[in-house]
Amino acid sequence: VGYLQQTAVAGSTRTVFDEAASAMRDVEAAREALRLAEQAVAAHDEIHNNNNQHQDNSSLERDLQALDRATLRYEQVGGYQQEKEVAEMLHGLGFTNLTQPCDELSGGWQMRVSFAKLLLSRPSLCLLDEPSNHLDRSARKWLAQYLRQYDAGAMILVTHDKELLESCQHIAEITSAGTLQMYKSCTYSQYLALKQERAKAAVTEYERNAEKAAKLQAFVDRFGASATKASAAQSRVKQLEKMQAQGLLEAPPQDVTEERFKP
């Protein structure tokens, strides 16, 4: 699980680039493994050149295979693309000087470095709470585009920024009744349209149920005391009670019938 840490770079003397890149732990681990594998192979050459000793071919073969595996792993985790990926993200978030030490940045810009670290760590579940608070217009636009292409895992985004909402694939709305209303596979604009459709359907259903209940009640009021109609009237009373128990006679809540949420 990844989330934005408020003090993630406070006091760091590393450059903006190095601090952001440090979040890519898989790349860092693969780079260290590759360095050790290269050292092991280089040691064979050093022994051969300096001492003219007979090479241990089996040991050399093992180290060469280990180097092949380390090289493949480094490639798989994006090691050769790291510099480009980090630079593109930092530029997207508004940085121009990637060699500036983090401790020279203001609190707002340090938060941007923290945000870059979060995204570069590519968590399987990313929690973003109002991520555009510290971003200017151009950075928010870049972030919206980035989120549309995010494929590292699931992301839960809490925001009032319409551009970011448009980048979402699913929208969850908490109603005044405390229930969770899901809108799957839709952007914010599609959510508004679908919400309006559901609101109309809810009102229509309520009106239909209210009309049915009125007819049932009218029958009960008219024939409830009739000896010949008592059984039928009692049947309608039970229908009314069932409709009430199922909540069919309750008007849709205001947050269902009105577009109360706007960024």
mmCIF file of N, CA and C in Angstrom, residues 40-170:
data_model
loop_
_atom_site.group_PDB
_atom_site.id
_atom_site.type_symbol
_atom_site.label_atom_id
_atom_site.label_comp_id
_atom_site.label_asym_id
_atom_site.label_seq_id
_atom_site.Cartn_x
_atom_site.Cartn_y
_atom_site.Cartn_z
ATOM 1 N N ALA A 40 32.097 -10.110 -9.489
ATOM 2 C CA ALA A 40 32.499 -11.522 -9.409
ATOM 3 C C ALA A 40 33.165 -11.971 -10.703
ATOM 4 N N VAL A 41 32.607 -11.546 -11.836
ATOM 5 C CA VAL A 41 33.198 -11.911 -13.127
ATOM 6 C C VAL A 41 34.533 -11.211 -13.313
ATOM 7 N N ALA A 42 34.584 -9.936 -12.915
ATOM 8 C CA ALA A 42 35.830 -9.180 -13.060
ATOM 9 C C ALA A 42 36.947 -9.768 -12.211
ATOM 10 N N ALA A 43 36.577 -10.371 -11.082
ATOM 11 C CA ALA A 43 37.589 -10.968 -10.206
ATOM 12 C C ALA A 43 38.313 -12.108 -10.901
ATOM 13 N N HIS A 44 37.627 -12.859 -11.738
ATOM 14 C CA HIS A 44 38.270 -13.954 -12.484
ATOM 15 C C HIS A 44 39.334 -13.397 -13.422
ATOM 16 N N ASP A 45 39.027 -12.316 -14.098
ATOM 17 C CA ASP A 45 39.991 -11.711 -15.015
ATOM 18 C C ASP A 45 41.194 -11.179 -14.256
ATOM 19 N N GLU A 46 40.937 -10.602 -13.083
ATOM 20 C CA GLU A 46 42.039 -10.033 -12.303
ATOM 21 C C GLU A 46 42.993 -11.112 -11.825
ATOM 22 N N ILE A 47 42.417 -12.223 -11.356
ATOM 23 C CA ILE A 47 43.262 -13.333 -10.886
ATOM 24 C C ILE A 47 44.095 -13.889 -12.037
ATOM 25 N N HIS A 48 43.454 -14.034 -13.202
ATOM 26 C CA HIS A 48 44.155 -14.586 -14.364
ATOM 27 C C HIS A 48 45.268 -13.659 -14.841
ATOM 28 N N ASN A 49 44.993 -12.382 -14.871
ATOM 29 C CA ASN A 49 45.978 -11.422 -15.390
ATOM 30 C C ASN A 49 47.139 -11.190 -14.434
ATOM 31 N N ASN A 50 46.854 -11.169 -13.147
ATOM 32 C CA ASN A 50 47.889 -10.844 -12.176
ATOM 33 C C ASN A 50 48.738 -12.043 -11.790
ATOM 34 N N ASN A 51 48.119 -13.210 -11.695
ATOM 35 C CA ASN A 51 48.842 -14.371 -11.172
ATOM 36 C C ASN A 51 49.087 -15.445 -12.206
ATOM 37 N N ASN A 52 48.494 -15.261 -13.380
ATOM 38 C CA ASN A 52 48.664 -16.255 -14.436
ATOM 39 C C ASN A 52 48.216 -17.641 -13.987
ATOM 40 N N GLN A 53 47.267 -17.623 -13.052
ATOM 41 C CA GLN A 53 46.791 -18.903 -12.545
ATOM 42 C C GLN A 53 45.754 -19.497 -13.498
ATOM 43 N N HIS A 54 45.597 -20.825 -13.353
ATOM 44 C CA HIS A 54 44.629 -21.525 -14.183
ATOM 45 C C HIS A 54 43.215 -21.112 -13.781
ATOM 46 N N GLN A 55 42.430 -20.802 -14.740
ATOM 47 C CA GLN A 55 41.057 -20.382 -14.479
ATOM 48 C C GLN A 55 40.216 -21.565 -14.009
ATOM 49 N N ASP A 56 39.371 -21.303 -12.999
ATOM 50 C CA ASP A 56 38.370 -22.282 -12.566
ATOM 51 C C ASP A 56 37.155 -22.081 -13.456
ATOM 52 N N ASN A 57 37.122 -22.870 -14.532
ATOM 53 C CA ASN A 57 36.080 -22.658 -15.544
ATOM 54 C C ASN A 57 34.672 -22.871 -14.993
ATOM 55 N N SER A 58 34.509 -23.825 -14.099
ATOM 56 C CA SER A 58 33.175 -24.080 -13.539
ATOM 57 C C SER A 58 32.702 -22.887 -12.707
ATOM 58 N N SER A 59 33.617 -22.313 -11.928
ATOM 59 C CA SER A 59 33.263 -21.145 -11.116
ATOM 60 C C SER A 59 32.973 -19.941 -12.006
ATOM 61 N N LEU A 60 33.772 -19.774 -13.039
ATOM 62 C CA LEU A 60 33.559 -18.675 -13.971
ATOM 63 C C LEU A 60 32.213 -18.812 -14.675
ATOM 64 N N GLU A 61 31.885 -20.047 -15.058
ATOM 65 C CA GLU A 61 30.616 -20.268 -15.746
ATOM 66 C C GLU A 61 29.432 -19.919 -14.834
ATOM 67 N N ARG A 62 29.531 -20.294 -13.558
ATOM 68 C CA ARG A 62 28.469 -19.962 -12.614
ATOM 69 C C ARG A 62 28.310 -18.444 -12.473
ATOM 70 N N ASP A 63 29.439 -17.755 -12.387
ATOM 71 C CA ASP A 63 29.383 -16.300 -12.221
ATOM 72 C C ASP A 63 28.857 -15.618 -13.488
ATOM 73 N N LEU A 64 29.197 -16.165 -14.634
ATOM 74 C CA LEU A 64 28.671 -15.598 -15.886
ATOM 75 C C LEU A 64 27.163 -15.801 -15.989
ATOM 76 N N GLN A 65 26.696 -16.967 -15.555
ATOM 77 C CA GLN A 65 25.254 -17.217 -15.551
ATOM 78 C C GLN A 65 24.547 -16.287 -14.569
ATOM 79 N N ALA A 66 25.195 -16.070 -13.420
ATOM 80 C CA ALA A 66 24.628 -15.156 -12.431
ATOM 81 C C ALA A 66 24.572 -13.736 -12.994
ATOM 82 N N LEU A 67 25.577 -13.370 -13.762
ATOM 83 C CA LEU A 67 25.592 -12.048 -14.388
ATOM 84 C C LEU A 67 24.480 -11.923 -15.417
ATOM 85 N N ASP A 68 24.245 -12.986 -16.169
ATOM 86 C CA ASP A 68 23.153 -12.970 -17.151
ATOM 87 C C ASP A 68 21.808 -12.778 -16.446
ATOM 88 N N ARG A 69 21.623 -13.495 -15.337
ATOM 89 C CA ARG A 69 20.363 -13.378 -14.595
ATOM 90 C C ARG A 69 20.202 -11.975 -14.004
ATOM 91 N N ALA A 70 21.288 -11.449 -13.477
ATOM 92 C CA ALA A 70 21.228 -10.110 -12.879
ATOM 93 C C ALA A 70 20.944 -9.054 -13.943
ATOM 94 N N THR A 71 21.537 -9.225 -15.119
ATOM 95 C CA THR A 71 21.307 -8.274 -16.217
ATOM 96 C C THR A 71 19.857 -8.333 -16.677
ATOM 97 N N LEU A 72 19.315 -9.546 -16.784
ATOM 98 C CA LEU A 72 17.921 -9.705 -17.205
ATOM 99 C C LEU A 72 16.971 -9.107 -16.178
ATOM 100 N N ARG A 73 17.260 -9.353 -14.906
ATOM 101 C CA ARG A 73 16.407 -8.808 -13.846
ATOM 102 C C ARG A 73 16.433 -7.276 -13.862
ATOM 103 N N TYR A 74 17.603 -6.720 -14.050
ATOM 104 C CA TYR A 74 17.739 -5.258 -14.090
ATOM 105 C C TYR A 74 16.937 -4.680 -15.248
ATOM 106 N N GLU A 75 16.942 -5.373 -16.354
ATOM 107 C CA GLU A 75 16.164 -4.919 -17.506
ATOM 108 C C GLU A 75 14.667 -5.047 -17.236
ATOM 109 N N GLN A 76 14.263 -6.156 -16.612
ATOM 110 C CA GLN A 76 12.841 -6.404 -16.361
ATOM 111 C C GLN A 76 12.222 -5.376 -15.429
ATOM 112 N N VAL A 77 12.961 -4.912 -14.439
ATOM 113 C CA VAL A 77 12.408 -3.946 -13.483
ATOM 114 C C VAL A 77 12.539 -2.506 -13.978
ATOM 115 N N GLY A 78 13.063 -2.340 -15.177
ATOM 116 C CA GLY A 78 13.140 -1.005 -15.759
ATOM 117 C C GLY A 78 14.388 -0.228 -15.422
ATOM 118 N N GLY A 79 15.454 -0.934 -15.102
ATOM 119 C CA GLY A 79 16.691 -0.254 -14.724
ATOM 120 C C GLY A 79 17.255 0.639 -15.808
ATOM 121 N N TYR A 80 17.194 0.174 -17.055
ATOM 122 C CA TYR A 80 17.760 0.952 -18.152
ATOM 123 C C TYR A 80 16.871 2.139 -18.534
ATOM 124 N N GLN A 81 15.619 2.128 -18.052
ATOM 125 C CA GLN A 81 14.689 3.217 -18.333
ATOM 126 C C GLN A 81 14.518 4.146 -17.138
ATOM 127 N N GLN A 82 15.192 3.843 -16.044
ATOM 128 C CA GLN A 82 14.958 4.596 -14.814
ATOM 129 C C GLN A 82 15.232 6.086 -14.978
ATOM 130 N N GLU A 83 16.349 6.430 -15.546
ATOM 131 C CA GLU A 83 16.710 7.845 -15.670
ATOM 132 C C GLU A 83 15.651 8.612 -16.453
ATOM 133 N N LYS A 84 15.189 8.025 -17.546
ATOM 134 C CA LYS A 84 14.165 8.680 -18.362
ATOM 135 C C LYS A 84 12.849 8.785 -17.611
ATOM 136 N N GLU A 85 12.457 7.707 -16.929
ATOM 137 C CA GLU A 85 11.178 7.692 -16.216
ATOM 138 C C GLU A 85 11.158 8.716 -15.090
ATOM 139 N N VAL A 86 12.240 8.772 -14.324
ATOM 140 C CA VAL A 86 12.308 9.721 -13.206
ATOM 141 C C VAL A 86 12.295 11.153 -13.721
ATOM 142 N N ALA A 87 13.091 11.415 -14.750
ATOM 143 C CA ALA A 87 13.171 12.769 -15.299
ATOM 144 C C ALA A 87 11.820 13.223 -15.851
ATOM 145 N N GLU A 88 11.135 12.338 -16.564
ATOM 146 C CA GLU A 88 9.833 12.698 -17.140
ATOM 147 C C GLU A 88 8.809 12.995 -16.052
ATOM 148 N N MET A 89 8.838 12.224 -14.985
ATOM 149 C CA MET A 89 7.886 12.460 -13.902
ATOM 150 C C MET A 89 8.174 13.780 -13.205
ATOM 151 N N LEU A 90 9.433 14.044 -12.902
ATOM 152 C CA LEU A 90 9.780 15.282 -12.215
ATOM 153 C C LEU A 90 9.481 16.500 -13.081
ATOM 154 N N HIS A 91 9.772 16.413 -14.359
ATOM 155 C CA HIS A 91 9.439 17.517 -15.263
ATOM 156 C C HIS A 91 7.921 17.701 -15.322
ATOM 157 N N GLY A 92 7.179 16.590 -15.336
ATOM 158 C CA GLY A 92 5.726 16.674 -15.365
ATOM 159 C C GLY A 92 5.170 17.359 -14.130
ATOM 160 N N LEU A 93 5.822 17.167 -12.996
ATOM 161 C CA LEU A 93 5.387 17.778 -11.747
ATOM 162 C C LEU A 93 5.919 19.197 -11.575
ATOM 163 N N GLY A 94 6.638 19.688 -12.605
ATOM 164 C CA GLY A 94 7.040 21.089 -12.596
ATOM 165 C C GLY A 94 8.489 21.376 -12.254
ATOM 166 N N PHE A 95 9.297 20.347 -12.037
ATOM 167 C CA PHE A 95 10.710 20.583 -11.684
ATOM 168 C C PHE A 95 11.518 20.909 -12.936
ATOM 169 N N THR A 96 12.432 21.855 -12.804
ATOM 170 C CA THR A 96 13.340 22.209 -13.889
ATOM 171 C C THR A 96 14.794 21.919 -13.522
ATOM 172 N N ASN A 97 15.116 22.005 -12.246
ATOM 173 C CA ASN A 97 16.472 21.740 -11.775
ATOM 174 C C ASN A 97 16.463 20.444 -10.970
ATOM 175 N N LEU A 98 16.871 19.359 -11.599
ATOM 176 C CA LEU A 98 16.812 18.052 -10.941
ATOM 177 C C LEU A 98 18.020 17.782 -10.058
ATOM 178 N N THR A 99 19.004 18.656 -10.101
ATOM 179 C CA THR A 99 20.202 18.468 -9.269
ATOM 180 C C THR A 99 20.156 19.321 -8.007
ATOM 181 N N GLN A 100 19.076 20.039 -7.802
ATOM 182 C CA GLN A 100 18.956 20.871 -6.609
ATOM 183 C C GLN A 100 18.743 20.001 -5.377
ATOM 184 N N PRO A 101 19.479 20.273 -4.282
ATOM 185 C CA PRO A 101 19.281 19.495 -3.055
ATOM 186 C C PRO A 101 17.881 19.691 -2.489
ATOM 187 N N CYS A 102 17.313 18.639 -1.948
ATOM 188 C CA CYS A 102 15.940 18.704 -1.443
ATOM 189 C C CYS A 102 15.802 19.672 -0.274
ATOM 190 N N ASP A 103 16.859 19.805 0.536
ATOM 191 C CA ASP A 103 16.739 20.678 1.705
ATOM 192 C C ASP A 103 16.722 22.157 1.330
ATOM 193 N N GLU A 104 16.915 22.468 0.052
ATOM 194 C CA GLU A 104 16.809 23.850 -0.394
ATOM 195 C C GLU A 104 15.403 24.177 -0.913
ATOM 196 N N LEU A 105 14.539 23.173 -0.984
ATOM 197 C CA LEU A 105 13.199 23.364 -1.526
ATOM 198 C C LEU A 105 12.227 23.838 -0.444
ATOM 199 N N SER A 106 11.194 24.531 -0.868
ATOM 200 C CA SER A 106 10.131 24.921 0.046
ATOM 201 C C SER A 106 9.304 23.687 0.401
ATOM 202 N N GLY A 107 8.446 23.823 1.397
ATOM 203 C CA GLY A 107 7.627 22.694 1.814
ATOM 204 C C GLY A 107 6.752 22.160 0.698
ATOM 205 N N GLY A 108 6.186 23.073 -0.117
ATOM 206 C CA GLY A 108 5.320 22.649 -1.221
ATOM 207 C C GLY A 108 6.069 21.842 -2.256
ATOM 208 N N TRP A 109 7.292 22.265 -2.592
ATOM 209 C CA TRP A 109 8.082 21.533 -3.584
ATOM 210 C C TRP A 109 8.609 20.222 -3.010
ATOM 211 N N GLN A 110 8.880 20.185 -1.714
ATOM 212 C CA GLN A 110 9.268 18.914 -1.091
ATOM 213 C C GLN A 110 8.118 17.918 -1.160
ATOM 214 N N MET A 111 6.895 18.433 -1.035
ATOM 215 C CA MET A 111 5.737 17.549 -1.171
ATOM 216 C C MET A 111 5.653 16.977 -2.583
ATOM 217 N N ARG A 112 6.058 17.761 -3.571
ATOM 218 C CA ARG A 112 6.051 17.243 -4.949
ATOM 219 C C ARG A 112 7.068 16.118 -5.109
ATOM 220 N N VAL A 113 8.217 16.255 -4.447
ATOM 221 C CA VAL A 113 9.204 15.173 -4.492
ATOM 222 C C VAL A 113 8.626 13.927 -3.831
ATOM 223 N N SER A 114 7.951 14.113 -2.697
ATOM 224 C CA SER A 114 7.314 12.984 -2.011
ATOM 225 C C SER A 114 6.272 12.324 -2.910
ATOM 226 N N PHE A 115 5.552 13.144 -3.625
ATOM 227 C CA PHE A 115 4.525 12.618 -4.524
ATOM 228 C C PHE A 115 5.162 11.827 -5.656
ATOM 229 N N ALA A 116 6.264 12.357 -6.208
ATOM 230 C CA ALA A 116 6.984 11.635 -7.260
ATOM 231 C C ALA A 116 7.478 10.285 -6.744
ATOM 232 N N LYS A 117 7.974 10.258 -5.506
ATOM 233 C CA LYS A 117 8.456 9.009 -4.919
ATOM 234 C C LYS A 117 7.315 7.997 -4.793
ATOM 235 N N LEU A 118 6.162 8.480 -4.387
ATOM 236 C CA LEU A 118 5.011 7.584 -4.259
ATOM 237 C C LEU A 118 4.661 6.956 -5.601
ATOM 238 N N LEU A 119 4.577 7.755 -6.638
ATOM 239 C CA LEU A 119 4.198 7.231 -7.954
ATOM 240 C C LEU A 119 5.284 6.324 -8.520
ATOM 241 N N LEU A 120 6.538 6.681 -8.307
ATOM 242 C CA LEU A 120 7.642 5.871 -8.832
ATOM 243 C C LEU A 120 7.776 4.537 -8.105
ATOM 244 N N SER A 121 7.282 4.469 -6.876
ATOM 245 C CA SER A 121 7.349 3.199 -6.138
ATOM 246 C C SER A 121 6.335 2.187 -6.678
ATOM 247 N N ARG A 122 5.353 2.679 -7.464
ATOM 248 C CA ARG A 122 4.365 1.831 -8.136
ATOM 249 C C ARG A 122 3.756 0.795 -7.181
ATOM 250 N N PRO A 123 3.072 1.252 -6.138
ATOM 251 C CA PRO A 123 2.462 0.303 -5.191
ATOM 252 C C PRO A 123 1.296 -0.438 -5.833
ATOM 253 N N SER A 124 1.002 -1.611 -5.330
ATOM 254 C CA SER A 124 -0.116 -2.397 -5.868
ATOM 255 C C SER A 124 -1.449 -1.759 -5.490
ATOM 256 N N LEU A 125 -1.458 -0.996 -4.387
ATOM 257 C CA LEU A 125 -2.631 -0.210 -4.001
ATOM 258 C C LEU A 125 -2.148 1.182 -3.633
ATOM 259 N N CYS A 126 -2.559 2.164 -4.404
ATOM 260 C CA CYS A 126 -2.107 3.544 -4.209
ATOM 261 C C CYS A 126 -3.265 4.384 -3.674
ATOM 262 N N LEU A 127 -3.054 5.037 -2.531
ATOM 263 C CA LEU A 127 -4.076 5.877 -1.917
ATOM 264 C C LEU A 127 -3.707 7.342 -2.126
ATOM 265 N N LEU A 128 -4.564 8.077 -2.809
ATOM 266 C CA LEU A 128 -4.310 9.485 -3.099
ATOM 267 C C LEU A 128 -5.438 10.338 -2.523
ATOM 268 N N ASP A 129 -5.101 11.199 -1.579
ATOM 269 C CA ASP A 129 -6.076 12.076 -0.941
ATOM 270 C C ASP A 129 -5.792 13.514 -1.354
ATOM 271 N N GLU A 130 -6.621 14.052 -2.237
ATOM 272 C CA GLU A 130 -6.463 15.415 -2.761
ATOM 273 C C GLU A 130 -5.022 15.657 -3.250
ATOM 274 N N PRO A 131 -4.538 14.861 -4.186
ATOM 275 C CA PRO A 131 -3.127 14.966 -4.613
ATOM 276 C C PRO A 131 -2.792 16.258 -5.352
ATOM 277 N N SER A 132 -3.800 16.985 -5.825
ATOM 278 C CA SER A 132 -3.516 18.201 -6.595
ATOM 279 C C SER A 132 -3.368 19.440 -5.729
ATOM 280 N N ASN A 133 -3.443 19.287 -4.408
ATOM 281 C CA ASN A 133 -3.383 20.454 -3.520
ATOM 282 C C ASN A 133 -2.107 21.266 -3.686
ATOM 283 N N HIS A 134 -0.996 20.595 -3.963
ATOM 284 C CA HIS A 134 0.295 21.286 -4.058
ATOM 285 C C HIS A 134 0.749 21.477 -5.515
ATOM 286 N N LEU A 135 -0.173 21.277 -6.451
ATOM 287 C CA LEU A 135 0.202 21.322 -7.855
ATOM 288 C C LEU A 135 -0.425 22.515 -8.561
ATOM 289 N N ASP A 136 0.311 23.057 -9.537
ATOM 290 C CA ASP A 136 -0.234 24.128 -10.355
ATOM 291 C C ASP A 136 -1.015 23.520 -11.522
ATOM 292 N N ARG A 137 -1.532 24.390 -12.364
ATOM 293 C CA ARG A 137 -2.406 23.950 -13.453
ATOM 294 C C ARG A 137 -1.722 22.949 -14.375
ATOM 295 N N SER A 138 -0.512 23.247 -14.817
ATOM 296 C CA SER A 138 0.182 22.364 -15.765
ATOM 297 C C SER A 138 0.501 21.012 -15.131
ATOM 298 N N ALA A 139 0.878 21.026 -13.844
ATOM 299 C CA ALA A 139 1.194 19.772 -13.162
ATOM 300 C C ALA A 139 -0.064 18.933 -12.957
ATOM 301 N N ARG A 140 -1.193 19.588 -12.675
ATOM 302 C CA ARG A 140 -2.453 18.846 -12.527
ATOM 303 C C ARG A 140 -2.851 18.205 -13.850
ATOM 304 N N LYS A 141 -2.632 18.930 -14.942
ATOM 305 C CA LYS A 141 -2.958 18.381 -16.258
ATOM 306 C C LYS A 141 -2.090 17.167 -16.558
ATOM 307 N N TRP A 142 -0.796 17.264 -16.231
ATOM 308 C CA TRP A 142 0.104 16.124 -16.449
ATOM 309 C C TRP A 142 -0.330 14.942 -15.587
ATOM 310 N N LEU A 143 -0.683 15.202 -14.328
ATOM 311 C CA LEU A 143 -1.065 14.131 -13.414
ATOM 312 C C LEU A 143 -2.318 13.411 -13.908
ATOM 313 N N ALA A 144 -3.291 14.163 -14.407
ATOM 314 C CA ALA A 144 -4.517 13.550 -14.917
ATOM 315 C C ALA A 144 -4.199 12.584 -16.047
ATOM 316 N N GLN A 145 -3.298 12.969 -16.934
ATOM 317 C CA GLN A 145 -2.906 12.094 -18.037
ATOM 318 C C GLN A 145 -2.156 10.872 -17.519
ATOM 319 N N TYR A 146 -1.299 11.074 -16.520
ATOM 320 C CA TYR A 146 -0.535 9.960 -15.950
ATOM 321 C C TYR A 146 -1.471 8.944 -15.302
ATOM 322 N N LEU A 147 -2.466 9.428 -14.572
ATOM 323 C CA LEU A 147 -3.372 8.519 -13.874
ATOM 324 C C LEU A 147 -4.195 7.694 -14.849
ATOM 325 N N ARG A 148 -4.488 8.242 -16.016
ATOM 326 C CA ARG A 148 -5.241 7.485 -17.018
ATOM 327 C C ARG A 148 -4.470 6.250 -17.472
ATOM 328 N N GLN A 149 -3.137 6.341 -17.418
ATOM 329 C CA GLN A 149 -2.294 5.249 -17.916
ATOM 330 C C GLN A 149 -1.701 4.411 -16.789
ATOM 331 N N TYR A 150 -2.061 4.690 -15.555
ATOM 332 C CA TYR A 150 -1.488 3.979 -14.411
ATOM 333 C C TYR A 150 -1.882 2.504 -14.464
ATOM 334 N N ASP A 151 -0.906 1.628 -14.440
ATOM 335 C CA ASP A 151 -1.180 0.203 -14.590
ATOM 336 C C ASP A 151 -0.457 -0.657 -13.563
ATOM 337 N N ALA A 152 0.059 -0.018 -12.503
ATOM 338 C CA ALA A 152 0.816 -0.779 -11.513
ATOM 339 C C ALA A 152 -0.094 -1.547 -10.560
ATOM 340 N N GLY A 153 -1.350 -1.145 -10.466
ATOM 341 C CA GLY A 153 -2.273 -1.790 -9.548
ATOM 342 C C GLY A 153 -3.525 -0.953 -9.393
ATOM 343 N N ALA A 154 -4.193 -1.124 -8.263
ATOM 344 C CA ALA A 154 -5.411 -0.358 -7.992
ATOM 345 C C ALA A 154 -5.067 0.993 -7.380
ATOM 346 N N MET A 155 -5.948 1.951 -7.591
ATOM 347 C CA MET A 155 -5.739 3.290 -7.036
ATOM 348 C C MET A 155 -7.065 3.815 -6.499
ATOM 349 N N ILE A 156 -7.013 4.327 -5.271
ATOM 350 C CA ILE A 156 -8.169 4.977 -4.668
ATOM 351 C C ILE A 156 -7.863 6.467 -4.600
ATOM 352 N N LEU A 157 -8.678 7.249 -5.290
ATOM 353 C CA LEU A 157 -8.431 8.687 -5.423
ATOM 354 C C LEU A 157 -9.569 9.466 -4.783
ATOM 355 N N VAL A 158 -9.216 10.324 -3.831
ATOM 356 C CA VAL A 158 -10.170 11.251 -3.222
ATOM 357 C C VAL A 158 -9.813 12.648 -3.706
ATOM 358 N N THR A 159 -10.713 13.271 -4.461
ATOM 359 C CA THR A 159 -10.375 14.565 -5.035
ATOM 360 C C THR A 159 -11.619 15.350 -5.407
ATOM 361 N N HIS A 160 -11.471 16.673 -5.465
ATOM 362 C CA HIS A 160 -12.506 17.556 -5.982
ATOM 363 C C HIS A 160 -12.055 18.167 -7.316
ATOM 364 N N ASP A 161 -10.934 17.681 -7.835
ATOM 365 C CA ASP A 161 -10.390 18.196 -9.084
ATOM 366 C C ASP A 161 -11.055 17.457 -10.256
ATOM 367 N N LYS A 162 -11.781 18.191 -11.087
ATOM 368 C CA LYS A 162 -12.543 17.557 -12.160
ATOM 369 C C LYS A 162 -11.634 16.843 -13.154
ATOM 370 N N GLU A 163 -10.479 17.428 -13.471
ATOM 371 C CA GLU A 163 -9.572 16.781 -14.427
ATOM 372 C C GLU A 163 -9.115 15.429 -13.911
ATOM 373 N N LEU A 164 -8.836 15.343 -12.609
ATOM 374 C CA LEU A 164 -8.422 14.065 -12.035
ATOM 375 C C LEU A 164 -9.585 13.088 -12.006
ATOM 376 N N LEU A 165 -10.770 13.589 -11.709
ATOM 377 C CA LEU A 165 -11.938 12.711 -11.713
ATOM 378 C C LEU A 165 -12.184 12.111 -13.086
ATOM 379 N N GLU A 166 -11.923 12.884 -14.120
ATOM 380 C CA GLU A 166 -12.111 12.391 -15.482
ATOM 381 C C GLU A 166 -11.145 11.261 -15.813
ATOM 382 N N SER A 167 -10.066 11.156 -15.051
ATOM 383 C CA SER A 167 -9.076 10.097 -15.308
ATOM 384 C C SER A 167 -9.448 8.791 -14.619
ATOM 385 N N CYS A 168 -10.479 8.818 -13.770
ATOM 386 C CA CYS A 168 -10.869 7.620 -13.020
ATOM 387 C C CYS A 168 -11.632 6.636 -13.907
ATOM 388 N N GLN A 169 -11.540 5.375 -13.554
ATOM 389 C CA GLN A 169 -12.285 4.330 -14.254
ATOM 390 C C GLN A 169 -13.549 3.948 -13.504
ATOM 391 N N HIS A 170 -13.550 4.131 -12.192
ATOM 392 C CA HIS A 170 -14.720 3.827 -11.371
ATOM 393 C C HIS A 170 -14.904 4.955 -10.356
#
